Structures are given as structure tokens and as C-alpha cells.
Coordinates of C-alpha atoms in Angstrom, one line a residue:
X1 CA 184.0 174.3 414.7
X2 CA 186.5 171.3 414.6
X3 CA 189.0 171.8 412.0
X4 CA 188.7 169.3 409.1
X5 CA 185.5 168.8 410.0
X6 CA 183.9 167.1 406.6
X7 CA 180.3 168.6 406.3
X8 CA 177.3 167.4 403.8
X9 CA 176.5 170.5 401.9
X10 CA 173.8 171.4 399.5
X11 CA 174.7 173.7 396.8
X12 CA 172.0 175.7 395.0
X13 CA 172.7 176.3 391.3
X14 CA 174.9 174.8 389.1
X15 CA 175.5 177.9 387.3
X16 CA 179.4 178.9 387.3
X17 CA 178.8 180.1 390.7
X18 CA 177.4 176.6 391.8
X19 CA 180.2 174.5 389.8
X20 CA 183.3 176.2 391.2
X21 CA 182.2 176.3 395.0
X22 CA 180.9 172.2 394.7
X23 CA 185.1 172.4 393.6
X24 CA 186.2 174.2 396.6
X25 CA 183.6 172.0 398.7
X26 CA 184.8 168.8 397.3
X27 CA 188.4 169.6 397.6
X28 CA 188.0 171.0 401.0
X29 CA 186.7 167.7 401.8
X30 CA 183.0 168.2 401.7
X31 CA 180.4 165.9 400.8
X32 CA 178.4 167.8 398.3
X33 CA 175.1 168.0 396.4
X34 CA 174.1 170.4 394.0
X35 CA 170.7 170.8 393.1
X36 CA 169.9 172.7 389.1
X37 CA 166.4 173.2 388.4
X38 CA 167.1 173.0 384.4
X39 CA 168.3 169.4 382.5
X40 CA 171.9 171.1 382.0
X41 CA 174.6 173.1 383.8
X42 CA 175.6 176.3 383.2
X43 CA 172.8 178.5 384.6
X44 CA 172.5 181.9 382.6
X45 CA 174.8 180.4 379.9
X46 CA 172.6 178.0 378.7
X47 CA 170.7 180.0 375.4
X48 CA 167.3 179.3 375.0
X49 CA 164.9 180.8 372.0
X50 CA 162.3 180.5 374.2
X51 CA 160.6 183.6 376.6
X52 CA 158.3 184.1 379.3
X53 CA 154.7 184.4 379.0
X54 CA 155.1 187.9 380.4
X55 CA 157.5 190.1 378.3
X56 CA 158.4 191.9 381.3
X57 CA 158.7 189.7 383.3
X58 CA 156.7 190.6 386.5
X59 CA 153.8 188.3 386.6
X60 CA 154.4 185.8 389.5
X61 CA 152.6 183.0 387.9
X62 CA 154.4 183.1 384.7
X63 CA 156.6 180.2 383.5
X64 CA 160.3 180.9 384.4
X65 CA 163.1 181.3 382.2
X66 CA 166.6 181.2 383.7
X67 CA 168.5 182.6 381.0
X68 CA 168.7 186.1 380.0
X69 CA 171.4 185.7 377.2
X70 CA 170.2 187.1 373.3
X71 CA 171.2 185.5 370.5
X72 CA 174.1 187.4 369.5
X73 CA 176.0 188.2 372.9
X74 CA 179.4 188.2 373.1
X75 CA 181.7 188.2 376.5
X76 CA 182.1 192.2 377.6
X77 CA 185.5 191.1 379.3
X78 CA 188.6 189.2 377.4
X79 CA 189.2 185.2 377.7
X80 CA 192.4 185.9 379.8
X81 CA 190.5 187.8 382.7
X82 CA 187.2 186.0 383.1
X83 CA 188.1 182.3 383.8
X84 CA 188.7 180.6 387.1
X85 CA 192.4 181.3 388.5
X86 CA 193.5 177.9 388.0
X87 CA 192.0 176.7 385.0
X88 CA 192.5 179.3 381.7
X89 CA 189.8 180.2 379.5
X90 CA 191.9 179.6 376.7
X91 CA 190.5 179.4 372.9
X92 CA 191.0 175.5 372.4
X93 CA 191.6 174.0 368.8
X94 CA 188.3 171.6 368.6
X95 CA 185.5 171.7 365.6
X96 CA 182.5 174.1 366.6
X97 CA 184.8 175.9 369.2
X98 CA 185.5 179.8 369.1
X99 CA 188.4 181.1 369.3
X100 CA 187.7 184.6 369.6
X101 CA 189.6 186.5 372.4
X102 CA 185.9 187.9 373.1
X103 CA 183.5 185.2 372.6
X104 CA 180.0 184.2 372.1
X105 CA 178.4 182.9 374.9
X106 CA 178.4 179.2 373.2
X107 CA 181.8 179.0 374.1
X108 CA 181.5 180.0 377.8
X109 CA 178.8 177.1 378.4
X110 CA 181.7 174.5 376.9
X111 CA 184.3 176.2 379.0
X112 CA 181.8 175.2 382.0
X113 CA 181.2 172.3 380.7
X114 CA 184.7 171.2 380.4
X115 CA 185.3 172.8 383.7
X116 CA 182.7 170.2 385.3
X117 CA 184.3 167.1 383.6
X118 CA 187.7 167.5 384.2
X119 CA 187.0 168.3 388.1
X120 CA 184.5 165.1 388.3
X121 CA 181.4 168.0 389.4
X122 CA 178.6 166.4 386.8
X123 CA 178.0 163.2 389.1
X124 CA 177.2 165.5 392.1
X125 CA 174.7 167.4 390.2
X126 CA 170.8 166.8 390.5
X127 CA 169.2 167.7 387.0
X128 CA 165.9 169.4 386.3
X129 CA 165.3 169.2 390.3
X130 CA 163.4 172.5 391.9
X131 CA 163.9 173.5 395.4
X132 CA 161.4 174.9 396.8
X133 CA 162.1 175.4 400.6
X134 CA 165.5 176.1 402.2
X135 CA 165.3 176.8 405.9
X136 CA 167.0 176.2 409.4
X137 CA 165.4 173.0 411.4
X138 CA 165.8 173.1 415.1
X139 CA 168.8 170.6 415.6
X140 CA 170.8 172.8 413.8
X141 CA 170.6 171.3 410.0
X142 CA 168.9 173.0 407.0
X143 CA 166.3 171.3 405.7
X144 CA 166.0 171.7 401.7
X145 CA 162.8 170.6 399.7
X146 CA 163.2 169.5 396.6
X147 CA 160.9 167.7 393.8
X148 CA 161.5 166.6 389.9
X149 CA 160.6 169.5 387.7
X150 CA 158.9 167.0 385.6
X151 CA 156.7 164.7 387.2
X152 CA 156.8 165.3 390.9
X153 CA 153.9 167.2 392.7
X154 CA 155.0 166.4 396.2
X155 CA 158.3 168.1 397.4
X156 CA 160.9 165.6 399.5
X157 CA 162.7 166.5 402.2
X158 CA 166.7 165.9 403.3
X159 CA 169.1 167.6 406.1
X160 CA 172.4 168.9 405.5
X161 CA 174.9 170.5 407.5
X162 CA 174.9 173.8 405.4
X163 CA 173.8 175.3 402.3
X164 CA 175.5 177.3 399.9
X165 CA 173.0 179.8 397.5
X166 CA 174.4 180.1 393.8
X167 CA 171.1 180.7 391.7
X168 CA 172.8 183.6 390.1
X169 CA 170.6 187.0 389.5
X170 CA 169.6 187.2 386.2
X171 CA 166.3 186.0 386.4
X172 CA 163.7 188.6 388.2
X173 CA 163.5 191.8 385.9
X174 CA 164.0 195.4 387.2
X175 CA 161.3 197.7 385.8
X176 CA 161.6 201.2 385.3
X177 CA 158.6 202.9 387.4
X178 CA 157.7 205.5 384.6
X179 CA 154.6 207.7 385.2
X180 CA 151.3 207.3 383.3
X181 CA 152.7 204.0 381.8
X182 CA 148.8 202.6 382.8
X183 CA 147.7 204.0 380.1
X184 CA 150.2 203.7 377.8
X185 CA 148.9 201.7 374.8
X186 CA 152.8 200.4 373.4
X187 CA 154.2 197.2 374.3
X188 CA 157.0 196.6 376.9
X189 CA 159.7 194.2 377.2
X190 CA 162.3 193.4 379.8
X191 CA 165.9 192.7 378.2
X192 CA 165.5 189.4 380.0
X193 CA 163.2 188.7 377.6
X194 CA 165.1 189.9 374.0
X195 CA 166.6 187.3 371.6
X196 CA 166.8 188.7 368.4
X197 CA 166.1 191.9 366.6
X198 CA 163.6 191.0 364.3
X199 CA 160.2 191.6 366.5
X200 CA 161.1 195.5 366.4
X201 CA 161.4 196.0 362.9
X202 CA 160.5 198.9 361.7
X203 CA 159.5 200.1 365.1
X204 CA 159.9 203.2 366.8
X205 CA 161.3 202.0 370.2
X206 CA 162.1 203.6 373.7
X207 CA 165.8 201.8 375.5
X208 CA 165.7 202.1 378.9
X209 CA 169.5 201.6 380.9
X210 CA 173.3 202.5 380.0
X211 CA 175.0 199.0 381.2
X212 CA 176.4 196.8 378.8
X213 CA 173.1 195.0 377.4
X214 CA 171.8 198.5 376.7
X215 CA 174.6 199.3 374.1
X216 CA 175.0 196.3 372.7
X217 CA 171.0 195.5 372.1
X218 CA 170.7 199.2 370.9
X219 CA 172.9 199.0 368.4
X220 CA 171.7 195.3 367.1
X221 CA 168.2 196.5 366.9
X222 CA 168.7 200.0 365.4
X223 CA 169.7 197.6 362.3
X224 CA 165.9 197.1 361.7
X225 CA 164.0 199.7 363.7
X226 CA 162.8 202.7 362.7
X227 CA 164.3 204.8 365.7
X228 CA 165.6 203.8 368.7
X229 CA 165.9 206.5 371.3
X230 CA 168.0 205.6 374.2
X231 CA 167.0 206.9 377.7
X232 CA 169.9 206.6 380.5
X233 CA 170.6 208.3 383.5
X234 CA 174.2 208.4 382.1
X235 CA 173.2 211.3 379.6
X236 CA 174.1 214.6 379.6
X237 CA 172.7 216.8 377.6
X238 CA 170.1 218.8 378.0
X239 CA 168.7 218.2 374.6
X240 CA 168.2 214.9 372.4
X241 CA 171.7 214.2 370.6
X242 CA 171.9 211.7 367.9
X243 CA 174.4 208.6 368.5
X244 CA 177.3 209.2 366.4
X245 CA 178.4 206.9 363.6
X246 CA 173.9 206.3 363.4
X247 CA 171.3 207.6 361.4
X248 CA 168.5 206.3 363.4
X249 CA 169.7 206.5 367.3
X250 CA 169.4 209.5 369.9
X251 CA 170.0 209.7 372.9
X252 CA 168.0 211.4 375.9
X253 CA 168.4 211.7 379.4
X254 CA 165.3 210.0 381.7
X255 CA 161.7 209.4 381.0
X256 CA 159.6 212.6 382.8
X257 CA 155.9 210.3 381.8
X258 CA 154.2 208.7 378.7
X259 CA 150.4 209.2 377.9
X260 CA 147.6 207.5 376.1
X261 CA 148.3 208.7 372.7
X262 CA 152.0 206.4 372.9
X263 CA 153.8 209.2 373.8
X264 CA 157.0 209.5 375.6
X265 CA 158.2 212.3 376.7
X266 CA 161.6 212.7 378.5
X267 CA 162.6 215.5 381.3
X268 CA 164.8 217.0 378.1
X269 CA 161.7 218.2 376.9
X270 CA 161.4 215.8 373.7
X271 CA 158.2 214.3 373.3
X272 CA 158.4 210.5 370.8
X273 CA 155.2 208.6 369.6
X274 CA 156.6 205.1 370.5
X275 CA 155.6 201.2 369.8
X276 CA 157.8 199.7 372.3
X277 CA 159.4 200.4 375.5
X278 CA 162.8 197.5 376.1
X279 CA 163.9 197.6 379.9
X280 CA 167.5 197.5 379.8
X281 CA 167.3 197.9 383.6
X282 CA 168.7 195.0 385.3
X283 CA 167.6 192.4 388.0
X284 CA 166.8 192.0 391.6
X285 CA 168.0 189.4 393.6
X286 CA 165.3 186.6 394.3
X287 CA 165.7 183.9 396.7
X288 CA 161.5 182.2 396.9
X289 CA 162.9 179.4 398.6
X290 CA 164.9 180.8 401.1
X291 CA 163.5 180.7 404.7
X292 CA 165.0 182.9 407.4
X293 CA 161.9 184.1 409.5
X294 CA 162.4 187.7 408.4
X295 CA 166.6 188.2 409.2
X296 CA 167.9 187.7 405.6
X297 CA 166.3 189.9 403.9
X298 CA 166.6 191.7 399.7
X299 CA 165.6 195.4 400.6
X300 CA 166.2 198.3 397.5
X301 CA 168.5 194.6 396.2
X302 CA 170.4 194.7 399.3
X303 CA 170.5 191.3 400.3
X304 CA 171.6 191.7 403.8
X305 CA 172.9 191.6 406.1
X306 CA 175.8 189.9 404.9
X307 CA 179.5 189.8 406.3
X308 CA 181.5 190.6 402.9
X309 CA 178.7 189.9 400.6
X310 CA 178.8 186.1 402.2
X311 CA 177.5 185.2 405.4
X312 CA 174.6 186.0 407.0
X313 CA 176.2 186.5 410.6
X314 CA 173.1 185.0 412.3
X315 CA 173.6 182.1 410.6
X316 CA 177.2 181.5 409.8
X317 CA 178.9 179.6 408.9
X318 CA 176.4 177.2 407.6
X319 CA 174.3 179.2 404.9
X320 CA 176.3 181.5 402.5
X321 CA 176.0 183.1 399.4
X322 CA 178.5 183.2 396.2
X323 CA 178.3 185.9 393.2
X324 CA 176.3 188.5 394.7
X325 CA 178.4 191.4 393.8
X326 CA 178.4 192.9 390.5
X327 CA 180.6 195.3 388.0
X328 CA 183.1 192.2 388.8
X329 CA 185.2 189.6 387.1
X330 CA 182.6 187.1 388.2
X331 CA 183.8 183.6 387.8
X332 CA 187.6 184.6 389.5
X333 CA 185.2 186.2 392.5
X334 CA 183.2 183.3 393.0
X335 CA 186.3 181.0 392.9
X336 CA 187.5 183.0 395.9
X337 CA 184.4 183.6 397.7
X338 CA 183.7 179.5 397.5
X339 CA 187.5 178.9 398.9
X340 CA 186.7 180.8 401.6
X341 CA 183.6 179.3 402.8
X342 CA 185.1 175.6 402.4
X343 CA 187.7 176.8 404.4
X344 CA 185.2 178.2 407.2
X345 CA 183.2 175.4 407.1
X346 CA 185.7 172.6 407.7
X347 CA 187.6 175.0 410.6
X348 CA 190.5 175.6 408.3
X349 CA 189.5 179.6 408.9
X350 CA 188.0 180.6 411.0
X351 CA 185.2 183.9 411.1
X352 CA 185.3 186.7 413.5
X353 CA 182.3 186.9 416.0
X354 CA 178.9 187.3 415.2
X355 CA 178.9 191.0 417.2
X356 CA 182.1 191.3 414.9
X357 CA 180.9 190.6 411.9
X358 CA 177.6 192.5 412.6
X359 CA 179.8 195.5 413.5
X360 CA 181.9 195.5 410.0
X361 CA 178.4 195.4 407.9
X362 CA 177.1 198.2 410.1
X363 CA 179.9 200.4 409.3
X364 CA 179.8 199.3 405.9
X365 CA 176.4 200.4 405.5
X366 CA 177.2 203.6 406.8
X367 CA 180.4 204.7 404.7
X368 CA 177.4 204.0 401.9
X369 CA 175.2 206.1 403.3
X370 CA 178.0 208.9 404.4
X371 CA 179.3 209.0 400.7
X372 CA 175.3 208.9 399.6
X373 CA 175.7 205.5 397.6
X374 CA 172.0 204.3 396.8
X375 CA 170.9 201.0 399.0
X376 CA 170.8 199.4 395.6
X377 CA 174.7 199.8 395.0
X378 CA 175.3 197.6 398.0
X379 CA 177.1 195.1 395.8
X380 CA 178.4 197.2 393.2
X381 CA 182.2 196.9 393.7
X382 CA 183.4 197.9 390.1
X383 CA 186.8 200.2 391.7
X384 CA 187.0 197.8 394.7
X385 CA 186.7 194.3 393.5
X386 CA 190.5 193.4 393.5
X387 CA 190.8 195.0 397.2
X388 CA 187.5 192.5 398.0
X389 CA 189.6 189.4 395.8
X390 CA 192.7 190.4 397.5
X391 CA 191.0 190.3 401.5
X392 CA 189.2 186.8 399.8
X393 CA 192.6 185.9 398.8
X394 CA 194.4 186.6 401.7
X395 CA 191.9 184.8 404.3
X396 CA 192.2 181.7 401.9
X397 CA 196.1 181.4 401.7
X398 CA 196.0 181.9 398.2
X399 CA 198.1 184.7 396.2
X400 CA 197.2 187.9 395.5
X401 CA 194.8 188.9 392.3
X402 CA 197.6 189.0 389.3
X403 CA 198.7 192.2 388.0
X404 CA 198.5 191.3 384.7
X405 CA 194.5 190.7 385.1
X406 CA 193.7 193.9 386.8
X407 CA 195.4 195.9 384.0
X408 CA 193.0 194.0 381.3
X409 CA 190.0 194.5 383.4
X410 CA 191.1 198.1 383.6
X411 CA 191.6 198.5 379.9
X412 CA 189.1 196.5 378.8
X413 CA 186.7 198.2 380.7
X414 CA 187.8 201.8 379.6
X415 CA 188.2 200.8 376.0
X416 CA 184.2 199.4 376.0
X417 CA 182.9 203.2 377.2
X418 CA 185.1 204.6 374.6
X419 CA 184.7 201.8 371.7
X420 CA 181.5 199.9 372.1
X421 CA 181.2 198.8 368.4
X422 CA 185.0 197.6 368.5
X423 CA 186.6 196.8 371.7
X424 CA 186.1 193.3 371.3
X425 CA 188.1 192.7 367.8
X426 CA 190.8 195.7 368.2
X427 CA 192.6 195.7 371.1
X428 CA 196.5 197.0 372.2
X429 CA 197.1 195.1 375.4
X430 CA 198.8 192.2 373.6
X431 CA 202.1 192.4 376.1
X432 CA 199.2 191.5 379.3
X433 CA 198.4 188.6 377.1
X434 CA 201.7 187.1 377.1
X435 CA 201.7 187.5 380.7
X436 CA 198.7 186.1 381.3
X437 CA 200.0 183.3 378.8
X438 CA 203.2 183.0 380.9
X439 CA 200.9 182.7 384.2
X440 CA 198.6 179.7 382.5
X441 CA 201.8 177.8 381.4
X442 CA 201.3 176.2 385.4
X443 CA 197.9 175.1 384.8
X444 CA 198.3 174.0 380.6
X445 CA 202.1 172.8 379.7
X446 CA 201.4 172.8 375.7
X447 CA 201.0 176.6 375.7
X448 CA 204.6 176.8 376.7
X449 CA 205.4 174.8 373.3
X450 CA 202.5 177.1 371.3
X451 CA 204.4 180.0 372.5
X452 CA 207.7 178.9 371.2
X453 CA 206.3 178.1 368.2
X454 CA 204.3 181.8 367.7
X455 CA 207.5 183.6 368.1

């Protein structure tokens, strides 16, 4: 590829994902066009009341609802760490703001939103327009269908150069396959699908998953259920322990099988008469419009294969994917990941062969399989992310993940196993934030002057 060769992209999502890579496009010199399906940016961090038809989400004919957020979420990782490198999530001093160093998820959708203004994104956007076909034509361009949410029935068609996938994956629950749940006369509920705790008062109700959601929504909802019994691969004992610091949570190990009398009984050998049964168990990656005659596939949620979670190697450079991996800071990831394919794309950088790059996912795959890590991991990086920023980093010219922000993830992340009611108010990393403070002086002067001022 010719280098500084401008290209017309499509972007799909305009999601934080979506916004930051139209950024790298645009800056790389890319014409770009970003196509959202809802009226407003921000993808998952746009709260809505509303839920699907189907609480579990499962039923293909069921009206979608991008967001997965519930009313009360806060941010599981601290300001400092989880904004772009080069523009700070810092709490800012405007009515209806929060300034909380762990904030609700209102404020991430105005940080996004201020993030798309000041870099000029919003006028590339396409509002409330659903694609629904993305696939390669024979002269070499990707055709992308697309129609008005609103009022079109007929799909339109344009060409581009390349296509960059952002539509997050936090749509399409993952169920729990639980034996004899046919037959189970409760009610079931994905977490995609929770808002507020009010629907499960007095309820006795069955948790599935041990991530982040699951604590949090546990706790919110033991507040008006009866009992809430928490079932997670993640447990221990052999026997049913109650949560400490609750009256009305325990916690078990997996679900053996439920029955036709609402009971559900757990490989612990408890047995619970339950209303409900809340899916804390995650997502799978979903791509309907994607089009690649069978070679990019999702298999177990592996979407593969991929070169480093990006490119499709029988396609690069010119379809790609940004914010796959997960157990990530996911907006710094994406910011890299984007850079790099703006980079590829105009020639900048340049991508080793396709038998290269097939070669590096094959023996990826099999240190997986050699250390027995479940197909389903595949983009679970957690310990590895700052090795995967830093090799992102490095390709793009860019410096080096800060120390400063690994140490907070690292903290931050051990302090929310060990205090999940109170990690995000107490906290004893203040000297990081004045690093990190230090480090966004660059990027906003006036904190070298609030700084001054605090001391």
C-alpha cells in the first residue's frame, strides 16, 4: 500500500470505540463515515429505562436494546485510568457534572460527548442509520448497506475502501445452560436486561456470574429481596456460606439442575425454592451484518481469526476490529488499536504477511490450548493488556503505557475483589493521582494552576 494513501472508511459504531478510531482515521488523513444505529453517540453509555421484549434476551425477533447499563452503575476503574491517553477524564466544574473519582455512567456519556465536539467527530456521524450488510465486492471495495431506522424499508448501498467494526459487545446475552430449566416454572432475566431493583422485591432470586455486574447488582437488589443466593464458578466452598456484612445473601458454587416445583439445586448439595433466576453471565460477540463467506467467524466467542485481536489476515488491511478484548482499560486500548490501523491503512506501518500473520494466531491459539485456556478466553487479557498496549504502542510510535496507570489499574482492581462495597469512595493511591495529574498538565494547562492552588 502507498504510504499516505488517504482512504474512505466506514466506521461501524459510534460507541467510544467508534469515536476514537473516526479520530485516528481523520487525523491519519482518512475520509471517514461513521454509521450509529441509535439518535445519539455513546453506544452502551447511553441509559435507557426501557428493555427488551425478551428478558433474556435470546429471541431473534425481539426489539434490540443497545445498552446494558442499570440505573445505578458506577465506573469499576478510577477517572485517571479509563480515559483516552491524550484527553483526561478529569471531573470538570459544570452544573449537573460529577465529580466523583468513580462515577456514574451519566458522566462517561458527557465525557464522550465532549470528546466528539472538541475533535469535530459529530458531523461525520450518521444518526439512527442501521447497517445491515457489510461485505467484500469483487473490485476490491466493501460494500455497506445501510437504511434510516425510522422510515426506510429499502437498504442503500455505498463503497468504501475499508471498514472498521466498533459495535461494542454488550448487546447479545450469554445464558447459563442449566439442566431441567424447561420446566422450570420462575422467571429469568439476563443482566442486559436489569435497571432497577424494584421488580424483585421480596423475591427469592438465583445470581448467576462473579464479574463486576454480579456484585454490584447483588448487593443493590438484596436491599429488597427476600434472598438472593449467588451462584459462581468463583466459589469455594463446599457448602452454602452467607455473604458477610448480609443478612439475606449466600453464596453457592454452580447450579447442578432446577425442577418443576421452582427448585434449584446447586452441586453443593443445597436445594432453594426460587422466583427468579438474573444471568449475570456476560455477552457474545455478534456481527449480523458482517459478510465474510464463512472465514471470519465467532466460535465459543472467539472471533477469529484475528492478527492481535485486529485484522482478519485474509482480509487485511481493509476490515478490522477495535475493542474486542476484555478485563481491559477499554477506551486507552481502543485508542491504540485505532492508531494502529490508520497507520496501516494509509502505509505509514506496515503488517507482516498474510502467512505471517496466520502463523502468530496459530501459535497463539496453541499456547491457549497448551496452558488449557477455554476458546472463550480468547480475548481475555486482564495480566497481559499493558504487554498488548505496549506492542500497540510500539508499532504506532507512540510511548509506552504510563507507569503511573498500570499501578491504579493494579490497585484498583485488587482493592474491588477485596472491597466491593467501598473501593470506589476509599482509596490510598492518592500519590498515582498526582502523577497522573502531573502527566495531563500536557493535554489541560489550568490543572497546573488547580494544583498550585490544592497544595
Amino acid at each position: 500500500m502507498p504510504q499516505n494513501s488517504s482512504k474512505n472508511v466506514a466506521v461501524i459504531g459510534a460507541g467510544s470505540a467508534g469515536l476514537v478510531t473516526a479520530r485516528e482515521l481523520q487525523r491519519e488523513g482518512h475520509s471517514v463515515v461513521v454509521f450509529e444505529r441509535e439518535n445519539q453517540l455513546g453506544g452502551t453509555w447511553v441509559y435507557t429505562p426501557a428493555t427488551e421484549s425478551d428478558p433474556v434476551g435470546i429471541d431473534p425477533n425481539r426489539e434490540i436494546v443497545h445498552s446494558s447499563l442499570y440505573s445505578s452503575l458506577r465506573v469499576n476503574l478510577p477517572r485517571e485510568v479509563m480515559g483516552f491517553g491524550d484527553y483526561p477524564f478529569v471531573a470538570k466544574k459544570k452544573p449537573g457534572r460529577d465529580p466523583r473519582r468513580y462515577p456514574g455512567h451519566g458522566e462517561v456519556l458527557n465525557y464522550l460527548n465532549d470528546f466528539a465536539v472538541d475533535f469535530g467527530i459529530i458531523g461525520v456521524v450518521r444518526f439512527g442509520m442501521e447497517v445491515g450488510f457489510v461485505g467484500k465486492m469483487e473490485n476490491g471495495k466493501w460494500k455497506v448497506s445501510c437504511r434510516k431506522r425510522e422510515n426506510d424499508v429499502v437498504f442503500t448501498n455505498e463503497e468504501y475502501d475499508a471498514v472498521v467494526i466498533c459495535n461494542g459487545h454488550y448487546t447479545e446475552p450469554r445464558i447459563a445452560d442449566i439442566p431441567g430449566i424447561e420446566v422450570w416454572p420462575g422467571k429469568q432475566i439476563h443482566s442486559h436486561n436489569y435497571r432497577v431493583p424494584d421488580p424483585f422485591r421480596d423475591q427469592v432470586v438465583v445470581l448467576i456470574g462473579g464479574a463486576a455486574s454480579a456484585t454490584d447488582i447483588s448487593r443493590e437488589i438484596a436491599e429488597v429481596a427476600k434472598e438472593v443466593h449467588i451462584s459462581s464458578r468463583s466459589a469455594t466452598s463446599e457448602v452454602p456460606m452467607k455473604l458477610p456484612g448480609y443478612d439475606n445473601i449466600w453464596l453457592h458454587n454452580m447450579i447442578e439442575a432446577v425442577g418443576s416445583d421452582g427448585g434449584v439445586n446447586f452441586q453443593d448439595g443445597s436445594k432453594i425454592l426460587a422466583d427468579i433466576i438474573l444471568h449475570c453471565t456476560g455477552y457474545k460477540y455478534h456481527f449480523p451484518f458482517l459478510e465474510t463467506i464463512g472465514i471470519v467467524t465467532v466460535d465459543d466467542n472467539c472471533v477469529g481469526p484475528l492478527y492481535k485481536h485486529v485484522f482478519p489476515p485474509a482480509f487485511a488491511p481493509s476490515l478490522s476490529f477495535v475493542g474486542l478484548p476484555w478485563k481491559v482499560i477499554p477506551f486507552f486500548l481502543c485508542e491504540l488499536q485505532s492508531k494502529w490501523i490508520a497507520g496501516v491503512l494509509s502505509g505509514r506501518i506496515s503488517l507482516p504477511s498474510k502467512e505471517d500473520m496466520n502463523a502468530d494466531i496459530e501459535a497463539f491459539y496453541s499456547s491457549m490450548a497448551a496452558s488449557c485456556i477455554p476458546k472463550r478466553y480468547t480475548h481475555n487479557m486482564d495480566d497481559s493488556q499493558f504487554d498488548y498496549d505496549d506492542w500497540l504502542a510500539a508499532r504506532c510510535g507512540s510511548p509506552p503505557s504510563e507507569e503511573w496507570r498500570k499501578q491504579m489499574y493494579f490497585i484498583s482492581r485488587k482493592n474491588k475483589k477485596t472491597l466491593p462495597e467501598t473501593y470506589r469512595d476509599e482509596w490510598d493511591d492518592d500519590d498515582l493521582i498526582i502523577q497522573a495529574h502531573e502527566d495531563f498538565v500536557k493535554y489541560i494547562p489550568e490543572l497546573s494552576q488547580e494544583q498550585k492552588l490544592s497544595r
